[in-house]
Amino acid sequence: MNRKTFALVAALAAFGAGTLSAPVAAQQDTEQFFPLLVYRTGAYAPNGTPWANGKQDYVKYVNATGGINGVKIAWEECETGYATDKGVECYERLKSKKPTVIDPQATGITFALTDKAPVDKIPLITLGYGLAASQDGGVFKWNFPLMGSYWTAADALIQHLGKKEGGLDKLKGKKIALVYHDSPFGKEPIPLLQKRAQMHGFELVLLPVTAPGVEQKATWLQVRQQRPDYTLLWGWGVMNSTALKEAVATGYPREKLLGVWWSGSEPDVKDVGANAKGYSALALNPHGTDSPLVKDILKKVHDAGNGAGPREEVGSVLYMRGLLIQMLAVEAVRTAQAKFGKGKVMTGEQVRWGLENLNVDEKRIGELGLAGLIRPIKTSCADHMGSTSVRIHSWDGTTWKMQPDWYEADKSVIDPLVKEAADKYATDKQLKRRDASDCAA
Amino acid sequence: MLYRENGQFKTSYAADQQIFPIAQDRLAIGLLLLVAFVVMPMTGSEYLFRAVLIPFLILALAALGLNILVGYCGQISLGTGAFMAVGAYAAYNFLVRIDGMPLIVAMLLGGLTATVVGVLFGIPSLRIKGLYLAVATLAAQFFTDWAFLRVSWFTNNSTSGSVSVAGLNVFGVPIESPVAKYLFCLTVVCVFALAAKNLTRSATGRQWMAIRDMDVAAAVIGIRPVYAKLTAFAVSSFIVGVAGVLWAFVHLGAWEPAAFSIDRSFQLLFMVIIGGLGSIMGAFFGAAFIVVLPIILDQVPHWFGIPLSTATTSHLVHMIFGALIVFFLIAEPHGLAKLWSIGKQKMRLWPFPH
């Protein structure tokens, strides 16, 4: 036994040393490498999996349709399990392969990578999550919270409530509760909501839920006692379905419950089913399989037996979000190629330029096969978000029904907050704002 | 053959009591330090430093601290993550609130704050033992999780609750590059490992072990349980606190309380158990096993070009890892350090087995 044990230990040690010191296989220089940080296991797997599949399917789709001006995409997945230290390990592991851009899929990992990205010259796409202040390109040169942040989300929600009540001034004296995931992700919207509360005179009740959020009895007891006129849900993963179940048990009307775009996907409502009818959430992206793009993906990727996940998952809310993230990343590479050379592999720096000069107009949206489903996205040196347009969709018991109204975040509310937070970040980190010459480059 | 003590005679007490009485061991440790301090920085890749060696060193330090409490003094603790968090947040506050605070001083102050908190939560150990004490230290874990999430003063009123540090330097030398971070961690770990080793060989260490082995008998022969237990809590929390500072400042750079969750406490406890209770080397073995092994397992399919989905690989890693833990604990309940010493014993006789 002992001798065997030793043999095993020795073999493990030798093998380990070999593995860790082995040189990373050099990829071909003719391919654009996309590291895909994903989580298909752990507490957040039900939400992480469609997101990851959407990303992967789009990569395969681009390759099936001739690549980016002929440049094929190479990719590798790395499992983070939503854990920050694992995410950092993945980032370091894939860094040597000249990554194009990274979508960390987690606010915690984003925070940890925000310091590393500028040093390694790898842009970060944090579509609809991450640091709200990072839309300020003057300080956050490498962060791109495209299409929205938690501040724009909170802003749109309050505007929506104002509309429901017949004007923002009607919110005076109302009570709005925020049931949030007690982590940076859930805390991000608070400053904006506090500002809006001051502006319109509603009372903000903060109800934190300890991660991962399977235990919310105490929280909903407070909802029952406080009886807020509206409740905003800022959850992720299992927290969302638990909150909905508790809302049902508490008898809190689902019509008064509104979620952020991370609380508005199929896994969140599936278990609650018809009981969640009337619940609404922000819809950052369209869903469904009617768009030309999704039909084409089904044909060229899934019918070819290449789909990353099951066919019925295609078109679901988070799948589409993953698709969109990957699509915008590819568009950034295209934009970069237009400047730095068509049909060439782009470096992280060049892709960063592409992300900063992204211009997805109506015509391009049509070409991409999403006509009428997303709004134009145009980034600049100062604005790394490009668009704050968002709609609301409601759960009718079986599907998410898109509402027609578009909301835009109110610049007069958001911008001062962003500038203040970005300046504070710059002071803390001893950074200087970029000057105009840096933008032109 | 190679590992013989023949002819190595000791002619003084000092020589007889040194840490490595056998010449070959001294040589091996010397070589190891040479490799760690000189060869590694020149040859290691960035990935090796950032993703493997730095986490390994920091968690080995934390395991070392925990081993003093659990392995040497027999006080089971499930609050290691909490003491790491106290160290990290205290050092952060010293750094941002006091201008010109040097990193080393902030780190030691963070450790001292963890000491105070550790002693505070160690007080119940004077009355309760074993599982009951474990639950009391668990309270420390939940309390700190709560405090750092909800009391915004600790996070310098950061709106998101996440804090970060920048521009670390020691005596003007920036701790930014992977090699600098690695060498900094390595130095700290070496200093603390040497200090801990000597502590455990001192009167204090022997008191801890006496309390661990039979507290009633220890009290009868004049060892003060209060003093022994609280010093163990203090020293352990100090080392764990410093490890927390390194984890937050050097490894993560930006962190939230989740970095020091209950999972971290369990992870460290497993390290100590697998590595070997009551052994300084065990902390390093345990950390290597728990930190490095999953990373290796994770990449095996990739190296061999086996097309496995990410999720399958991840599940397999968990299974194999769990199986290995069980296997090693069955093969040697006293941990990897014990396996190591058995190996050395065999080497002394090799190639003539009895």
Coordinates of N, CA, C and O in Angstrom, one line a residue, chain B residues 1 9 11-12 22 49 62 93 95 116 127 148 185 194 237 248 277 282 324:
Chain B
M1 N 22.1 5.0 1.5 CA 22.9 5.3 0.3 C 23.2 6.9 0.3 O 24.2 7.3 0.7
F9 N 28.4 13.7 13.5 CA 28.3 13.7 15.0 C 28.0 15.1 15.5 O 28.5 16.1 14.9
T11 N 28.5 17.8 18.4 CA 29.4 18.1 19.5 C 28.9 19.3 20.4 O 29.7 19.7 21.3
S12 N 27.8 19.8 20.1 CA 27.3 20.9 20.9 C 25.7 20.8 21.0 O 25.1 20.2 20.1
I22 N 20.2 16.9 9.9 CA 20.9 16.1 8.9 C 21.4 16.9 7.8 O 20.7 17.8 7.3
F49 N 3.4 32.4 -11.9 CA 3.4 33.2 -10.7 C 2.0 33.6 -10.2 O 1.6 33.4 -9.1
A62 N -1.6 31.0 5.3 CA -2.8 31.0 6.1 C -2.9 29.6 6.8 O -3.3 29.5 7.9
N93 N -7.9 49.8 5.7 CA -8.2 51.0 6.4 C -7.0 51.8 6.8 O -7.0 53.0 6.7
L95 N -4.2 51.8 5.4 CA -3.5 52.3 4.2 C -4.2 53.5 3.7 O -3.6 54.5 3.3
V116 N -6.1 40.7 17.8 CA -7.1 41.2 18.8 C -8.4 40.5 18.7 O -9.0 39.9 19.6
R127 N -13.6 27.7 28.0 CA -14.7 27.0 28.7 C -15.3 25.8 27.9 O -15.8 24.9 28.4
F148 N -18.5 43.3 7.3 CA -17.8 43.9 6.2 C -18.8 44.2 5.0 O -18.5 45.0 4.1
C185 N 5.7 37.9 -1.5 CA 5.0 36.8 -0.8 C 6.0 35.8 -0.3 O 5.9 35.3 0.9
L194 N 9.8 30.3 9.3 CA 10.9 30.1 10.2 C 10.5 30.5 11.7 O 10.8 29.8 12.6
S237 N -4.0 33.8 14.7 CA -4.8 34.9 14.0 C -3.8 35.9 13.4 O -4.2 36.5 12.3
A248 N -5.7 39.7 -0.3 CA -6.4 40.9 -0.8 C -5.6 41.8 -1.6 O -5.9 42.2 -2.7
L277 N -1.7 17.6 10.5 CA -1.9 18.4 11.7 C -0.6 18.4 12.4 O 0.1 17.4 12.6
G282 N 3.5 20.4 6.7 CA 2.1 20.0 6.3 C 1.3 21.2 5.7 O 0.6 20.9 4.7
L324 N -9.3 11.7 -4.3 CA -7.9 11.8 -3.9 C -7.8 12.2 -2.4 O -7.0 11.6 -1.6

